[in-house]
Coordinates of C-alpha atoms in Angstrom, one line a residue:
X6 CA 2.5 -16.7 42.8
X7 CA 3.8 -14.8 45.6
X8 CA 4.2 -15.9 49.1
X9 CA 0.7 -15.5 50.0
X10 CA -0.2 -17.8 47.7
X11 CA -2.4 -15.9 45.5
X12 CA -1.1 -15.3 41.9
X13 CA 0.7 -12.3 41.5
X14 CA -1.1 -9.7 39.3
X15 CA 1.5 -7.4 38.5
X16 CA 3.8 -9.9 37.8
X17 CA 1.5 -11.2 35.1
X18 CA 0.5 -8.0 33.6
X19 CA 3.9 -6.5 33.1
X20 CA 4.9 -10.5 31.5
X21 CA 2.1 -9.8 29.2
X22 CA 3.0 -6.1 28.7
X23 CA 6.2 -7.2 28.0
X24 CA 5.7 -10.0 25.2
X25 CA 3.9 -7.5 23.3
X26 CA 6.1 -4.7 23.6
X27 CA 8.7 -7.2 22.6
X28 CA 6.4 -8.4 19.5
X29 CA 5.9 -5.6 18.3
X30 CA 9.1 -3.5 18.6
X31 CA 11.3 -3.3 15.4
X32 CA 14.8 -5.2 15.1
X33 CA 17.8 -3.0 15.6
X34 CA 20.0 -3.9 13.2
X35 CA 22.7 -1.6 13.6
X36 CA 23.6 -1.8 17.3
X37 CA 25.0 1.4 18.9
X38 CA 23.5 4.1 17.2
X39 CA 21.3 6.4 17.7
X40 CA 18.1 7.7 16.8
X41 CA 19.3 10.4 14.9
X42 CA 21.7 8.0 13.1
X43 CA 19.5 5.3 12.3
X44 CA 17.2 8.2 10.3
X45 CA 20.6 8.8 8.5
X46 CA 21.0 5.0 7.4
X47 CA 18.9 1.8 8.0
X48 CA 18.4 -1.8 6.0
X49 CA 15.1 0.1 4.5
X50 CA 17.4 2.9 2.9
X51 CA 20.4 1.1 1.3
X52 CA 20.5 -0.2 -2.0
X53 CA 18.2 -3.9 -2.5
X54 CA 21.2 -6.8 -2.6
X55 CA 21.4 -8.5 -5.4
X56 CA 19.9 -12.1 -3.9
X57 CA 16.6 -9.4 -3.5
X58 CA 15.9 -8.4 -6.8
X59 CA 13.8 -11.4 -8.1
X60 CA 11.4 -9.2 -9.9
X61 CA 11.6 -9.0 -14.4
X62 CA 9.7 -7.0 -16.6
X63 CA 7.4 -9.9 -16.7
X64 CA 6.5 -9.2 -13.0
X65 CA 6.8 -5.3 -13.4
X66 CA 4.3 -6.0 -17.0
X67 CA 2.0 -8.4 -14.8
X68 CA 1.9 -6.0 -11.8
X69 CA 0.8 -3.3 -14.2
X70 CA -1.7 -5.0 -16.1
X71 CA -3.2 -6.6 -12.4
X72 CA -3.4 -2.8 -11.1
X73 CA -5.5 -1.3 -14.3
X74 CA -7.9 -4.3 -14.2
X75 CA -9.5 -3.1 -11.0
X76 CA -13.4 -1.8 -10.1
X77 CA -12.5 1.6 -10.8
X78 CA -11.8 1.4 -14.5
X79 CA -14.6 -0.7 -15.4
X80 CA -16.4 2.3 -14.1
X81 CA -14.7 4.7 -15.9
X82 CA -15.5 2.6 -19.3
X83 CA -19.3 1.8 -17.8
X84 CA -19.5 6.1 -17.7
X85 CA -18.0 6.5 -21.1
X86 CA -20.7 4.2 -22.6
X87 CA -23.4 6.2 -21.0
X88 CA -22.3 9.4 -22.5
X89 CA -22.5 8.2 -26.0
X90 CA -19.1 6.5 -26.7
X91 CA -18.9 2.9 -28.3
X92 CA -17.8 -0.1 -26.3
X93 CA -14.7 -0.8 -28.1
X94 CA -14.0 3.2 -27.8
X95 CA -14.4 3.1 -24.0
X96 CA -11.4 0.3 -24.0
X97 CA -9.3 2.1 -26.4
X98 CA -9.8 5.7 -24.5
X99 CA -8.5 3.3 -21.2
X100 CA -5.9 1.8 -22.6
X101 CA -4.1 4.6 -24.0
X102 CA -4.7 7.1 -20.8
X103 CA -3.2 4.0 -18.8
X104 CA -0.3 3.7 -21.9
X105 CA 0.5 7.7 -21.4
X106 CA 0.6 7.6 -17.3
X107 CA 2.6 4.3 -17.8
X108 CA 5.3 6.4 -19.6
X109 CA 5.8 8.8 -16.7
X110 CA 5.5 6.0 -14.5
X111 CA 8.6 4.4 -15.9
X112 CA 10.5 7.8 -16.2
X113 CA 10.2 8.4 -12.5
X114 CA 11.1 5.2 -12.0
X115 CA 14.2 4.5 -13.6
X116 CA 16.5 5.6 -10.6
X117 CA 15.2 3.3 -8.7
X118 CA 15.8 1.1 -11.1
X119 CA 19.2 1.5 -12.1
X120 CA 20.3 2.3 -8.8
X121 CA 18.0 -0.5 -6.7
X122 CA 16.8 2.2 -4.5
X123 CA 13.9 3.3 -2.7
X124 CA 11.7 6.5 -3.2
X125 CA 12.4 8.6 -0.2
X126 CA 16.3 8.0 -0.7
X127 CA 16.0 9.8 -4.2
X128 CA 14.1 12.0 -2.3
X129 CA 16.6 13.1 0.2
X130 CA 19.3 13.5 -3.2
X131 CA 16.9 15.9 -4.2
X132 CA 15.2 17.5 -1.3
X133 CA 17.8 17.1 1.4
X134 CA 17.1 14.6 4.8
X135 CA 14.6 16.6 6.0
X136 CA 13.1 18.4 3.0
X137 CA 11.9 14.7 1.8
X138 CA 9.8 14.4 4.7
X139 CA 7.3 16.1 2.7
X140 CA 7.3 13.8 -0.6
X141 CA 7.1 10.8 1.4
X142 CA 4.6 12.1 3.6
X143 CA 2.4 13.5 0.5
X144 CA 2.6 10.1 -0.8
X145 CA 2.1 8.1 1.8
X146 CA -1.5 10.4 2.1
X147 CA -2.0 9.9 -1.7
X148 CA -2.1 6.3 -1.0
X149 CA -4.3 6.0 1.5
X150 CA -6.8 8.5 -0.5
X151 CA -6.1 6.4 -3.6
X152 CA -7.5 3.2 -1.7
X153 CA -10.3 4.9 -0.3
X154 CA -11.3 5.9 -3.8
X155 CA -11.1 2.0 -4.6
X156 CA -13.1 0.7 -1.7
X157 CA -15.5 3.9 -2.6
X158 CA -15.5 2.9 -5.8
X159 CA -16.2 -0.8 -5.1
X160 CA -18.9 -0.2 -2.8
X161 CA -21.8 -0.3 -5.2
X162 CA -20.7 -4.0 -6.2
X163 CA -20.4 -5.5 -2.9
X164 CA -24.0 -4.0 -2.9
X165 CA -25.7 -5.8 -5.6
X166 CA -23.5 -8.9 -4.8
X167 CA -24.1 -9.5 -0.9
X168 CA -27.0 -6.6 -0.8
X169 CA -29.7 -9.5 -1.2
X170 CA -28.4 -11.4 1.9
X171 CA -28.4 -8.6 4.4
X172 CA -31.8 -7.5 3.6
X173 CA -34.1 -8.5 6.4
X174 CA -36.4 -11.0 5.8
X175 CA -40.4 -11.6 5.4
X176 CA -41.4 -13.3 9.1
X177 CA -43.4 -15.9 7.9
X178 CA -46.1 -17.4 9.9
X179 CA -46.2 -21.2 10.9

């Protein structure tokens, strides 16, 4: 309130303002440096501390396995039976074009692995600081294509499961 009596509305808005510029601004963890510096090294670019890691190839296996089963591939088996291939064909074609891409998966992996690092900083020891702007960027867009394809891909099942509850309804006379 000011000394009018009336509540003060800039002094509310710029509180309000304020919390959220406060909520959602990111934690400078490294006090003192700059912008420029903070793009050199940050918490997100060094190596994952040991008390971190709490993932085994149990969770790596289950993560896999979680990611095939998904809309998309039951399509791709659905399509394979339609052109002529046996059920148990389908599967087998699946699982060995998820075995093969599993095997580059790992490959490309294994830095990160070894060295509990992220992508885009064995993208700067290849690329340069700048010159991995582009990878992460490309995959960061291949990510968000890649879900669109899912929720694409899962539309037609949210149809035929909710599809009969949207549909309008008969009016039916008293």
């Amino acid at each position: 309130m000011d000394t009018s009596g009336a509540p003060s509305r800039q002094r509310f808005h710029g509180s309000k303002a304020k919390y959220w510029a406060n909520k959602m601004a990111v934690e400078q963890t490294e006090e003192g440096l700059s912008t420029a510096q903070l793009m050199l090294i940050n918490h997100d670019l060094k190596p994952v501390e040991t008390a971190r890691r709490v993932w085994g190839p149990w969770n790596f296996c289950g993560y896999w396995i979680a990611d095939c089963l998904n809309i998309n591939t039951l399509m791709i088996a659905s399509s394979m039976t339609v052109s002529g291939m046996a059920w148990w064909q389908a599967w087998i074609a699946i699982i060995c074009g998820y075995s093969f891409a599993g095997i580059f998966v790992v490959l490309v992996a294994r830095i990160g692995a070894v060295y509990h690092i992220s992508f885009p900083v064995v993208c700067r020891s290849s690329f340069g600081i700048w010159g991995s702007l582009f990878p992460v960027l490309n995959r960061t867009v291949m990510a968000c294509v890649w879900v669109s394809i899912f929720f694409r891909g899962s539309k037609p099942s949210d149809t035929c499961l909710i599809g009969g509850y949207l549909q309008p309804r008969p009016a039916r006379e008293p």
